[in-house]
Amino acid sequence: MPTRFCFLILSSLLLVPDAPRACAQGSPYRFDVQHHRIELQLYAPHIIRIRVSPDSTIPTTPSLSVIAVPAHVESAATEKGDTLVISTREMTVRINRMNGELRFSDK
């Protein structure tokens, strides 16, 4: 089966050199970006929710479009040069620190 790729470019956002932060298993990965915050929340090994806020915090207002509940998903976060890599057993997300590009691929 061919690998599928989805590219999402966050224009004009550059990641600052902070490492990814995740509190406990099931907690979101948070990245500080120039005047923005990016949050990656795992809902399943193949589902990830991305939220971006122009403030240093992500709003806590409940979403009307996302009704699922975040789950405990085994994941690993590593750094490879200018790229942060978050992996689950079914997908990998690569975040380029230089241009803010997010790349998704299945395994």
PDB file of N, CA and C in Angstrom:
ATOM      1  N   MET A   1       0.849  -1.175   0.000  1.00  0.00           N
ATOM      2  CA  MET A   1       0.000   0.000   0.000  1.00  0.00           C
ATOM      3  C   MET A   1       0.893   1.237   0.000  1.00  0.00           C
ATOM      4  N   PRO A   2       0.659   2.197  -0.884  1.00  0.00           N
ATOM      5  CA  PRO A   2       1.506   3.384  -0.928  1.00  0.00           C
ATOM      6  C   PRO A   2       1.295   4.256   0.303  1.00  0.00           C
ATOM      7  N   THR A   3       2.350   4.936   0.668  1.00  0.00           N
ATOM      8  CA  THR A   3       2.279   5.850   1.806  1.00  0.00           C
ATOM      9  C   THR A   3       1.599   7.136   1.370  1.00  0.00           C
ATOM     10  N   ARG A   4       0.713   7.638   2.195  1.00  0.00           N
ATOM     11  CA  ARG A   4       0.019   8.891   1.902  1.00  0.00           C
ATOM     12  C   ARG A   4       0.675  10.016   2.690  1.00  0.00           C
ATOM     13  N   PHE A   5       0.790  11.160   2.074  1.00  0.00           N
ATOM     14  CA  PHE A   5       1.378  12.316   2.725  1.00  0.00           C
ATOM     15  C   PHE A   5       0.399  13.476   2.688  1.00  0.00           C
ATOM     16  N   CYS A   6       0.387  14.228   3.742  1.00  0.00           N
ATOM     17  CA  CYS A   6      -0.410  15.446   3.814  1.00  0.00           C
ATOM     18  C   CYS A   6       0.510  16.546   4.310  1.00  0.00           C
ATOM     19  N   PHE A   7       0.582  17.634   3.594  1.00  0.00           N
ATOM     20  CA  PHE A   7       1.465  18.725   3.964  1.00  0.00           C
ATOM     21  C   PHE A   7       0.639  19.917   4.416  1.00  0.00           C
ATOM     22  N   LEU A   8       1.018  20.490   5.522  1.00  0.00           N
ATOM     23  CA  LEU A   8       0.373  21.684   6.038  1.00  0.00           C
ATOM     24  C   LEU A   8       1.466  22.667   6.371  1.00  0.00           C
ATOM     25  N   ILE A   9       1.431  23.811   5.733  1.00  0.00           N
ATOM     26  CA  ILE A   9       2.447  24.817   5.999  1.00  0.00           C
ATOM     27  C   ILE A   9       1.816  25.935   6.806  1.00  0.00           C
ATOM     28  N   LEU A  10       2.416  26.211   7.926  1.00  0.00           N
ATOM     29  CA  LEU A  10       1.976  27.333   8.736  1.00  0.00           C
ATOM     30  C   LEU A  10       2.795  28.539   8.296  1.00  0.00           C
ATOM     31  N   SER A  11       2.226  29.326   7.429  1.00  0.00           N
ATOM     32  CA  SER A  11       2.972  30.440   6.866  1.00  0.00           C
ATOM     33  C   SER A  11       3.293  31.473   7.934  1.00  0.00           C
ATOM     34  N   SER A  12       4.450  32.028   7.806  1.00  0.00           N
ATOM     35  CA  SER A  12       4.991  33.092   8.661  1.00  0.00           C
ATOM     36  C   SER A  12       5.168  32.681  10.115  1.00  0.00           C
ATOM     37  N   LEU A  13       5.181  31.384  10.409  1.00  0.00           N
ATOM     38  CA  LEU A  13       5.418  30.923  11.767  1.00  0.00           C
ATOM     39  C   LEU A  13       6.743  30.191  11.810  1.00  0.00           C
ATOM     40  N   LEU A  14       7.611  30.607  12.679  1.00  0.00           N
ATOM     41  CA  LEU A  14       8.881  29.916  12.859  1.00  0.00           C
ATOM     42  C   LEU A  14       8.935  29.382  14.270  1.00  0.00           C
ATOM     43  N   LEU A  15       9.270  28.130  14.407  1.00  0.00           N
ATOM     44  CA  LEU A  15       9.366  27.537  15.733  1.00  0.00           C
ATOM     45  C   LEU A  15      10.603  28.061  16.434  1.00  0.00           C
ATOM     46  N   VAL A  16      10.465  28.378  17.687  1.00  0.00           N
ATOM     47  CA  VAL A  16      11.610  28.798  18.471  1.00  0.00           C
ATOM     48  C   VAL A  16      12.324  27.560  18.969  1.00  0.00           C
ATOM     49  N   PRO A  17      13.570  27.662  19.408  1.00  0.00           N
ATOM     50  CA  PRO A  17      14.327  26.456  19.734  1.00  0.00           C
ATOM     51  C   PRO A  17      13.964  25.799  21.060  1.00  0.00           C
ATOM     52  N   ASP A  18      12.706  25.776  21.435  1.00  0.00           N
ATOM     53  CA  ASP A  18      12.277  25.041  22.626  1.00  0.00           C
ATOM     54  C   ASP A  18      11.971  23.611  22.226  1.00  0.00           C
ATOM     55  N   ALA A  19      12.237  22.686  23.112  1.00  0.00           N
ATOM     56  CA  ALA A  19      11.920  21.287  22.860  1.00  0.00           C
ATOM     57  C   ALA A  19      10.426  21.076  23.048  1.00  0.00           C
ATOM     58  N   PRO A  20       9.864  20.026  22.451  1.00  0.00           N
ATOM     59  CA  PRO A  20       8.443  19.762  22.657  1.00  0.00           C
ATOM     60  C   PRO A  20       8.168  19.474  24.124  1.00  0.00           C
ATOM     61  N   ARG A  21       6.993  19.924  24.579  1.00  0.00           N
ATOM     62  CA  ARG A  21       6.643  19.701  25.972  1.00  0.00           C
ATOM     63  C   ARG A  21       5.342  18.914  26.042  1.00  0.00           C
ATOM     64  N   ALA A  22       5.384  17.823  26.749  1.00  0.00           N
ATOM     65  CA  ALA A  22       4.181  17.051  27.025  1.00  0.00           C
ATOM     66  C   ALA A  22       4.180  16.771  28.517  1.00  0.00           C
ATOM     67  N   CYS A  23       3.057  16.983  29.162  1.00  0.00           N
ATOM     68  CA  CYS A  23       2.984  16.802  30.613  1.00  0.00           C
ATOM     69  C   CYS A  23       3.013  15.317  30.959  1.00  0.00           C
ATOM     70  N   ALA A  24       1.913  14.656  30.828  1.00  0.00           N
ATOM     71  CA  ALA A  24       1.818  13.230  31.145  1.00  0.00           C
ATOM     72  C   ALA A  24       1.241  12.524  29.933  1.00  0.00           C
ATOM     73  N   GLN A  25       1.221  11.196  29.975  1.00  0.00           N
ATOM     74  CA  GLN A  25       0.624  10.459  28.873  1.00  0.00           C
ATOM     75  C   GLN A  25      -0.803  10.944  28.667  1.00  0.00           C
ATOM     76  N   GLY A  26      -1.165  11.220  27.441  1.00  0.00           N
ATOM     77  CA  GLY A  26      -2.496  11.733  27.132  1.00  0.00           C
ATOM     78  C   GLY A  26      -2.553  13.241  27.101  1.00  0.00           C
ATOM     79  N   SER A  27      -1.523  13.916  27.558  1.00  0.00           N
ATOM     80  CA  SER A  27      -1.482  15.372  27.516  1.00  0.00           C
ATOM     81  C   SER A  27      -0.969  15.822  26.159  1.00  0.00           C
ATOM     82  N   PRO A  28      -1.322  17.035  25.753  1.00  0.00           N
ATOM     83  CA  PRO A  28      -0.893  17.507  24.429  1.00  0.00           C
ATOM     84  C   PRO A  28       0.579  17.898  24.396  1.00  0.00           C
ATOM     85  N   TYR A  29       1.152  17.838  23.195  1.00  0.00           N
ATOM     86  CA  TYR A  29       2.475  18.404  22.956  1.00  0.00           C
ATOM     87  C   TYR A  29       2.259  19.875  22.648  1.00  0.00           C
ATOM     88  N   ARG A  30       3.037  20.736  23.274  1.00  0.00           N
ATOM     89  CA  ARG A  30       2.894  22.179  23.065  1.00  0.00           C
ATOM     90  C   ARG A  30       4.210  22.769  22.590  1.00  0.00           C
ATOM     91  N   PHE A  31       4.111  23.664  21.606  1.00  0.00           N
ATOM     92  CA  PHE A  31       5.281  24.321  21.045  1.00  0.00           C
ATOM     93  C   PHE A  31       5.055  25.813  21.048  1.00  0.00           C
ATOM     94  N   ASP A  32       6.028  26.554  21.547  1.00  0.00           N
ATOM     95  CA  ASP A  32       5.972  28.000  21.447  1.00  0.00           C
ATOM     96  C   ASP A  32       6.515  28.401  20.088  1.00  0.00           C
ATOM     97  N   VAL A  33       5.773  29.264  19.419  1.00  0.00           N
ATOM     98  CA  VAL A  33       6.113  29.741  18.097  1.00  0.00           C
ATOM     99  C   VAL A  33       6.069  31.266  18.166  1.00  0.00           C
ATOM    100  N   GLN A  34       6.835  31.925  17.329  1.00  0.00           N
ATOM    101  CA  GLN A  34       6.854  33.388  17.381  1.00  0.00           C
ATOM    102  C   GLN A  34       5.440  33.933  17.546  1.00  0.00           C
ATOM    103  N   HIS A  35       5.156  34.433  18.715  1.00  0.00           N
ATOM    104  CA  HIS A  35       3.864  35.044  19.050  1.00  0.00           C
ATOM    105  C   HIS A  35       2.678  34.096  18.891  1.00  0.00           C
ATOM    106  N   HIS A  36       2.931  32.802  18.849  1.00  0.00           N
ATOM    107  CA  HIS A  36       1.877  31.805  18.707  1.00  0.00           C
ATOM    108  C   HIS A  36       2.202  30.597  19.571  1.00  0.00           C
ATOM    109  N   ARG A  37       1.185  29.802  19.795  1.00  0.00           N
ATOM    110  CA  ARG A  37       1.353  28.517  20.456  1.00  0.00           C
ATOM    111  C   ARG A  37       0.686  27.462  19.588  1.00  0.00           C
ATOM    112  N   ILE A  38       1.388  26.348  19.377  1.00  0.00           N
ATOM    113  CA  ILE A  38       0.836  25.211  18.641  1.00  0.00           C
ATOM    114  C   ILE A  38       0.657  24.076  19.631  1.00  0.00           C
ATOM    115  N   GLU A  39      -0.494  23.432  19.556  1.00  0.00           N
ATOM    116  CA  GLU A  39      -0.784  22.303  20.431  1.00  0.00           C
ATOM    117  C   GLU A  39      -1.184  21.110  19.567  1.00  0.00           C
ATOM    118  N   LEU A  40      -0.538  19.986  19.802  1.00  0.00           N
ATOM    119  CA  LEU A  40      -0.841  18.738  19.104  1.00  0.00           C
ATOM    120  C   LEU A  40      -1.406  17.755  20.126  1.00  0.00           C
ATOM    121  N   GLN A  41      -2.671  17.368  19.956  1.00  0.00           N
ATOM    122  CA  GLN A  41      -3.347  16.468  20.894  1.00  0.00           C
ATOM    123  C   GLN A  41      -3.684  15.166  20.187  1.00  0.00           C
ATOM    124  N   LEU A  42      -3.234  14.052  20.748  1.00  0.00           N
ATOM    125  CA  LEU A  42      -3.494  12.737  20.165  1.00  0.00           C
ATOM    126  C   LEU A  42      -4.846  12.214  20.640  1.00  0.00           C
ATOM    127  N   TYR A  43      -5.676  11.797  19.666  1.00  0.00           N
ATOM    128  CA  TYR A  43      -6.980  11.221  19.973  1.00  0.00           C
ATOM    129  C   TYR A  43      -7.004   9.724  19.714  1.00  0.00           C
ATOM    130  N   ALA A  44      -6.142   9.267  18.833  1.00  0.00           N
ATOM    131  CA  ALA A  44      -5.987   7.849  18.492  1.00  0.00           C
ATOM    132  C   ALA A  44      -4.636   7.735  17.790  1.00  0.00           C
ATOM    133  N   PRO A  45      -4.128   6.522  17.583  1.00  0.00           N
ATOM    134  CA  PRO A  45      -2.833   6.393  16.904  1.00  0.00           C
ATOM    135  C   PRO A  45      -2.819   6.988  15.497  1.00  0.00           C
ATOM    136  N   HIS A  46      -4.010   7.216  14.900  1.00  0.00           N
ATOM    137  CA  HIS A  46      -4.084   7.778  13.562  1.00  0.00           C
ATOM    138  C   HIS A  46      -4.827   9.117  13.505  1.00  0.00           C
ATOM    139  N   ILE A  47      -5.170   9.683  14.662  1.00  0.00           N
ATOM    140  CA  ILE A  47      -5.902  10.956  14.711  1.00  0.00           C
ATOM    141  C   ILE A  47      -5.176  11.924  15.627  1.00  0.00           C
ATOM    142  N   ILE A  48      -4.900  13.126  15.089  1.00  0.00           N
ATOM    143  CA  ILE A  48      -4.245  14.160  15.876  1.00  0.00           C
ATOM    144  C   ILE A  48      -4.975  15.481  15.636  1.00  0.00           C
ATOM    145  N   ARG A  49      -5.209  16.203  16.697  1.00  0.00           N
ATOM    146  CA  ARG A  49      -5.859  17.512  16.618  1.00  0.00           C
ATOM    147  C   ARG A  49      -4.787  18.583  16.773  1.00  0.00           C
ATOM    148  N   ILE A  50      -4.821  19.561  15.885  1.00  0.00           N
ATOM    149  CA  ILE A  50      -3.850  20.654  15.917  1.00  0.00           C
ATOM    150  C   ILE A  50      -4.601  21.945  16.191  1.00  0.00           C
ATOM    151  N   ARG A  51      -4.140  22.659  17.197  1.00  0.00           N
ATOM    152  CA  ARG A  51      -4.725  23.963  17.501  1.00  0.00           C
ATOM    153  C   ARG A  51      -3.607  24.991  17.544  1.00  0.00           C
ATOM    154  N   VAL A  52      -3.881  26.169  16.992  1.00  0.00           N
ATOM    155  CA  VAL A  52      -2.914  27.264  16.976  1.00  0.00           C
ATOM    156  C   VAL A  52      -3.596  28.486  17.570  1.00  0.00           C
ATOM    157  N   SER A  53      -2.886  29.173  18.444  1.00  0.00           N
ATOM    158  CA  SER A  53      -3.421  30.371  19.076  1.00  0.00           C
ATOM    159  C   SER A  53      -2.428  31.518  18.916  1.00  0.00           C
ATOM    160  N   PRO A  54      -2.927  32.729  18.657  1.00  0.00           N
ATOM    161  CA  PRO A  54      -2.029  33.881  18.561  1.00  0.00           C
ATOM    162  C   PRO A  54      -1.510  34.330  19.928  1.00  0.00           C
ATOM    163  N   ASP A  55      -2.051  33.767  20.983  1.00  0.00           N
ATOM    164  CA  ASP A  55      -1.610  34.088  22.338  1.00  0.00           C
ATOM    165  C   ASP A  55      -0.662  33.003  22.829  1.00  0.00           C
ATOM    166  N   SER A  56      -0.162  33.161  24.030  1.00  0.00           N
ATOM    167  CA  SER A  56       0.741  32.151  24.588  1.00  0.00           C
ATOM    168  C   SER A  56      -0.022  30.987  25.215  1.00  0.00           C
ATOM    169  N   THR A  57      -1.340  31.029  25.186  1.00  0.00           N
ATOM    170  CA  THR A  57      -2.153  29.934  25.719  1.00  0.00           C
ATOM    171  C   THR A  57      -3.202  29.516  24.690  1.00  0.00           C
ATOM    172  N   ILE A  58      -3.630  28.291  24.792  1.00  0.00           N
ATOM    173  CA  ILE A  58      -4.696  27.765  23.943  1.00  0.00           C
ATOM    174  C   ILE A  58      -6.011  27.978  24.678  1.00  0.00           C
ATOM    175  N   PRO A  59      -7.023  28.558  24.031  1.00  0.00           N
ATOM    176  CA  PRO A  59      -8.305  28.778  24.708  1.00  0.00           C
ATOM    177  C   PRO A  59      -8.921  27.481  25.219  1.00  0.00           C
ATOM    178  N   THR A  60      -9.614  27.561  26.324  1.00  0.00           N
ATOM    179  CA  THR A  60     -10.249  26.378  26.914  1.00  0.00           C
ATOM    180  C   THR A  60     -11.725  26.270  26.542  1.00  0.00           C
ATOM    181  N   THR A  61     -12.209  27.115  25.654  1.00  0.00           N
ATOM    182  CA  THR A  61     -13.587  27.056  25.198  1.00  0.00           C
ATOM    183  C   THR A  61     -13.839  25.722  24.514  1.00  0.00           C
ATOM    184  N   PRO A  62     -14.906  25.016  24.887  1.00  0.00           N
ATOM    185  CA  PRO A  62     -15.183  23.724  24.253  1.00  0.00           C
ATOM    186  C   PRO A  62     -15.420  23.887  22.751  1.00  0.00           C
ATOM    187  N   SER A  63     -14.939  22.912  21.996  1.00  0.00           N
ATOM    188  CA  SER A  63     -15.120  22.918  20.551  1.00  0.00           C
ATOM    189  C   SER A  63     -16.488  22.370  20.194  1.00  0.00           C
ATOM    190  N   LEU A  64     -17.134  22.995  19.203  1.00  0.00           N
ATOM    191  CA  LEU A  64     -18.407  22.480  18.718  1.00  0.00           C
ATOM    192  C   LEU A  64     -18.204  21.476  17.584  1.00  0.00           C
ATOM    193  N   SER A  65     -17.003  21.441  16.999  1.00  0.00           N
ATOM    194  CA  SER A  65     -16.750  20.539  15.886  1.00  0.00           C
ATOM    195  C   SER A  65     -16.013  19.268  16.299  1.00  0.00           C
ATOM    196  N   VAL A  66     -15.301  19.286  17.419  1.00  0.00           N
ATOM    197  CA  VAL A  66     -14.584  18.099  17.887  1.00  0.00           C
ATOM    198  C   VAL A  66     -15.324  17.555  19.102  1.00  0.00           C
ATOM    199  N   ILE A  67     -15.917  16.371  18.931  1.00  0.00           N
ATOM    200  CA  ILE A  67     -16.695  15.795  20.028  1.00  0.00           C
ATOM    201  C   ILE A  67     -15.986  14.614  20.677  1.00  0.00           C
ATOM    202  N   ALA A  68     -14.894  14.160  20.060  1.00  0.00           N
ATOM    203  CA  ALA A  68     -14.131  13.039  20.623  1.00  0.00           C
ATOM    204  C   ALA A  68     -13.382  13.501  21.873  1.00  0.00           C
ATOM    205  N   VAL A  69     -12.939  12.542  22.645  1.00  0.00           N
ATOM    206  CA  VAL A  69     -12.183  12.814  23.862  1.00  0.00           C
ATOM    207  C   VAL A  69     -10.748  12.344  23.643  1.00  0.00           C
ATOM    208  N   PRO A  70      -9.759  13.150  24.032  1.00  0.00           N
ATOM    209  CA  PRO A  70      -8.366  12.694  23.880  1.00  0.00           C
ATOM    210  C   PRO A  70      -8.154  11.377  24.619  1.00  0.00           C
ATOM    211  N   ALA A  71      -7.315  10.537  24.029  1.00  0.00           N
ATOM    212  CA  ALA A  71      -7.064   9.216  24.605  1.00  0.00           C
ATOM    213  C   ALA A  71      -5.591   9.073  24.952  1.00  0.00           C
ATOM    214  N   HIS A  72      -5.324   8.071  25.770  1.00  0.00           N
ATOM    215  CA  HIS A  72      -3.934   7.717  26.051  1.00  0.00           C
ATOM    216  C   HIS A  72      -3.398   7.004  24.814  1.00  0.00           C
ATOM    217  N   VAL A  73      -2.441   7.625  24.132  1.00  0.00           N
ATOM    218  CA  VAL A  73      -1.847   7.063  22.923  1.00  0.00           C
ATOM    219  C   VAL A  73      -0.346   6.997  23.142  1.00  0.00           C
ATOM    220  N   GLU A  74       0.209   5.802  22.974  1.00  0.00           N
ATOM    221  CA  GLU A  74       1.662   5.658  23.085  1.00  0.00           C
ATOM    222  C   GLU A  74       2.309   6.467  21.976  1.00  0.00           C
ATOM    223  N   SER A  75       3.232   7.348  22.359  1.00  0.00           N
ATOM    224  CA  SER A  75       3.906   8.195  21.379  1.00  0.00           C
ATOM    225  C   SER A  75       5.315   8.497  21.858  1.00  0.00           C
ATOM    226  N   ALA A  76       6.118   8.956  20.920  1.00  0.00           N
ATOM    227  CA  ALA A  76       7.497   9.336  21.233  1.00  0.00           C
ATOM    228  C   ALA A  76       7.808  10.641  20.521  1.00  0.00           C
ATOM    229  N   ALA A  77       8.538  11.525  21.190  1.00  0.00           N
ATOM    230  CA  ALA A  77       8.967  12.785  20.602  1.00  0.00           C
ATOM    231  C   ALA A  77      10.490  12.819  20.587  1.00  0.00           C
ATOM    232  N   THR A  78      11.050  13.098  19.418  1.00  0.00           N
ATOM    233  CA  THR A  78      12.502  13.177  19.275  1.00  0.00           C
ATOM    234  C   THR A  78      12.856  14.385  18.427  1.00  0.00           C
ATOM    235  N   GLU A  79      14.111  14.780  18.488  1.00  0.00           N
ATOM    236  CA  GLU A  79      14.618  15.871  17.664  1.00  0.00           C
ATOM    237  C   GLU A  79      15.663  15.311  16.719  1.00  0.00           C
ATOM    238  N   LYS A  80      15.574  15.708  15.448  1.00  0.00           N
ATOM    239  CA  LYS A  80      16.557  15.326  14.439  1.00  0.00           C
ATOM    240  C   LYS A  80      16.946  16.590  13.687  1.00  0.00           C
ATOM    241  N   GLY A  81      18.037  17.216  14.102  1.00  0.00           N
ATOM    242  CA  GLY A  81      18.449  18.473  13.477  1.00  0.00           C
ATOM    243  C   GLY A  81      17.428  19.569  13.746  1.00  0.00           C
ATOM    244  N   ASP A  82      16.906  20.169  12.687  1.00  0.00           N
ATOM    245  CA  ASP A  82      15.907  21.233  12.803  1.00  0.00           C
ATOM    246  C   ASP A  82      14.484  20.690  12.811  1.00  0.00           C
ATOM    247  N   THR A  83      14.337  19.375  12.939  1.00  0.00           N
ATOM    248  CA  THR A  83      13.018  18.756  12.858  1.00  0.00           C
ATOM    249  C   THR A  83      12.657  18.070  14.170  1.00  0.00           C
ATOM    250  N   LEU A  84      11.433  18.335  14.641  1.00  0.00           N
ATOM    251  CA  LEU A  84      10.864  17.614  15.772  1.00  0.00           C
ATOM    252  C   LEU A  84       9.994  16.509  15.196  1.00  0.00           C
ATOM    253  N   VAL A  85      10.100  15.304  15.755  1.00  0.00           N
ATOM    254  CA  VAL A  85       9.358  14.157  15.237  1.00  0.00           C
ATOM    255  C   VAL A  85       8.511  13.575  16.357  1.00  0.00           C
ATOM    256  N   ILE A  86       7.199  13.474  16.113  1.00  0.00           N
ATOM    257  CA  ILE A  86       6.279  12.829  17.048  1.00  0.00           C
ATOM    258  C   ILE A  86       5.716  11.611  16.332  1.00  0.00           C
ATOM    259  N   SER A  87       5.877  10.432  16.947  1.00  0.00           N
ATOM    260  CA  SER A  87       5.470   9.185  16.303  1.00  0.00           C
ATOM    261  C   SER A  87       4.508   8.399  17.177  1.00  0.00           C
ATOM    262  N   THR A  88       3.522   7.783  16.529  1.00  0.00           N
ATOM    263  CA  THR A  88       2.668   6.778  17.144  1.00  0.00           C
ATOM    264  C   THR A  88       2.878   5.499  16.340  1.00  0.00           C
ATOM    265  N   ARG A  89       2.167   4.432  16.676  1.00  0.00           N
ATOM    266  CA  ARG A  89       2.362   3.184  15.933  1.00  0.00           C
ATOM    267  C   ARG A  89       1.788   3.267  14.520  1.00  0.00           C
ATOM    268  N   GLU A  90       0.947   4.268  14.241  1.00  0.00           N
ATOM    269  CA  GLU A  90       0.316   4.367  12.923  1.00  0.00           C
ATOM    270  C   GLU A  90       0.706   5.593  12.115  1.00  0.00           C
ATOM    271  N   MET A  91       1.287   6.614  12.740  1.00  0.00           N
ATOM    272  CA  MET A  91       1.614   7.825  11.987  1.00  0.00           C
ATOM    273  C   MET A  91       2.816   8.546  12.583  1.00  0.00           C
ATOM    274  N   THR A  92       3.387   9.438  11.770  1.00  0.00           N
ATOM    275  CA  THR A  92       4.499  10.262  12.197  1.00  0.00           C
ATOM    276  C   THR A  92       4.213  11.699  11.783  1.00  0.00           C
ATOM    277  N   VAL A  93       4.504  12.637  12.688  1.00  0.00           N
ATOM    278  CA  VAL A  93       4.380  14.065  12.398  1.00  0.00           C
ATOM    279  C   VAL A  93       5.767  14.669  12.521  1.00  0.00           C
ATOM    280  N   ARG A  94       6.185  15.397  11.489  1.00  0.00           N
ATOM    281  CA  ARG A  94       7.476  16.074  11.500  1.00  0.00           C
ATOM    282  C   ARG A  94       7.226  17.577  11.461  1.00  0.00           C
ATOM    283  N   ILE A  95       7.833  18.296  12.398  1.00  0.00           N
ATOM    284  CA  ILE A  95       7.682  19.745  12.484  1.00  0.00           C
ATOM    285  C   ILE A  95       9.025  20.376  12.181  1.00  0.00           C
ATOM    286  N   ASN A  96       9.105  21.121  11.092  1.00  0.00           N
ATOM    287  CA  ASN A  96      10.341  21.793  10.706  1.00  0.00           C
ATOM    288  C   ASN A  96      10.476  23.075  11.515  1.00  0.00           C
ATOM    289  N   ARG A  97      11.560  23.201  12.287  1.00  0.00           N
ATOM    290  CA  ARG A  97      11.783  24.374  13.136  1.00  0.00           C
ATOM    291  C   ARG A  97      12.107  25.632  12.331  1.00  0.00           C
ATOM    292  N   MET A  98      12.591  25.468  11.107  1.00  0.00           N
ATOM    293  CA  MET A  98      13.017  26.623  10.331  1.00  0.00           C
ATOM    294  C   MET A  98      11.859  27.349   9.652  1.00  0.00           C
ATOM    295  N   ASN A  99      10.862  26.591   9.162  1.00  0.00           N
ATOM    296  CA  ASN A  99       9.785  27.248   8.420  1.00  0.00           C
ATOM    297  C   ASN A  99       8.382  26.942   8.949  1.00  0.00           C
ATOM    298  N   GLY A 100       8.277  26.161  10.040  1.00  0.00           N
ATOM    299  CA  GLY A 100       6.974  25.880  10.630  1.00  0.00           C
ATOM    300  C   GLY A 100       6.151  24.849   9.886  1.00  0.00           C
ATOM    301  N   GLU A 101       6.720  24.149   8.928  1.00  0.00           N
ATOM    302  CA  GLU A 101       5.985  23.157   8.147  1.00  0.00           C
ATOM    303  C   GLU A 101       5.712  21.912   8.991  1.00  0.00           C
ATOM    304  N   LEU A 102       4.476  21.398   8.892  1.00  0.00           N
ATOM    305  CA  LEU A 102       4.084  20.147   9.519  1.00  0.00           C
ATOM    306  C   LEU A 102       3.908  19.119   8.410  1.00  0.00           C
ATOM    307  N   ARG A 103       4.513  17.941   8.561  1.00  0.00           N
ATOM    308  CA  ARG A 103       4.390  16.869   7.578  1.00  0.00           C
ATOM    309  C   ARG A 103       3.842  15.643   8.287  1.00  0.00           C
ATOM    310  N   PHE A 104       2.794  15.079   7.728  1.00  0.00           N
ATOM    311  CA  PHE A 104       2.144  13.898   8.292  1.00  0.00           C
ATOM    312  C   PHE A 104       2.365  12.723   7.357  1.00  0.00           C
ATOM    313  N   SER A 105       2.662  11.563   7.905  1.00  0.00           N
ATOM    314  CA  SER A 105       2.762  10.360   7.091  1.00  0.00           C
ATOM    315  C   SER A 105       2.289   9.177   7.914  1.00  0.00           C
ATOM    316  N   ASP A 106       1.720   8.184   7.209  1.00  0.00           N
ATOM    317  CA  ASP A 106       1.351   6.960   7.905  1.00  0.00           C
ATOM    318  C   ASP A 106       2.514   5.993   7.816  1.00  0.00           C
ATOM    319  N   LYS A 107       2.465   4.936   8.590  1.00  0.00           N
ATOM    320  CA  LYS A 107       3.579   3.982   8.614  1.00  0.00           C
ATOM    321  C   LYS A 107       3.295   2.783   7.762  1.00  0.00           C
TER     322      LYS A 107
END
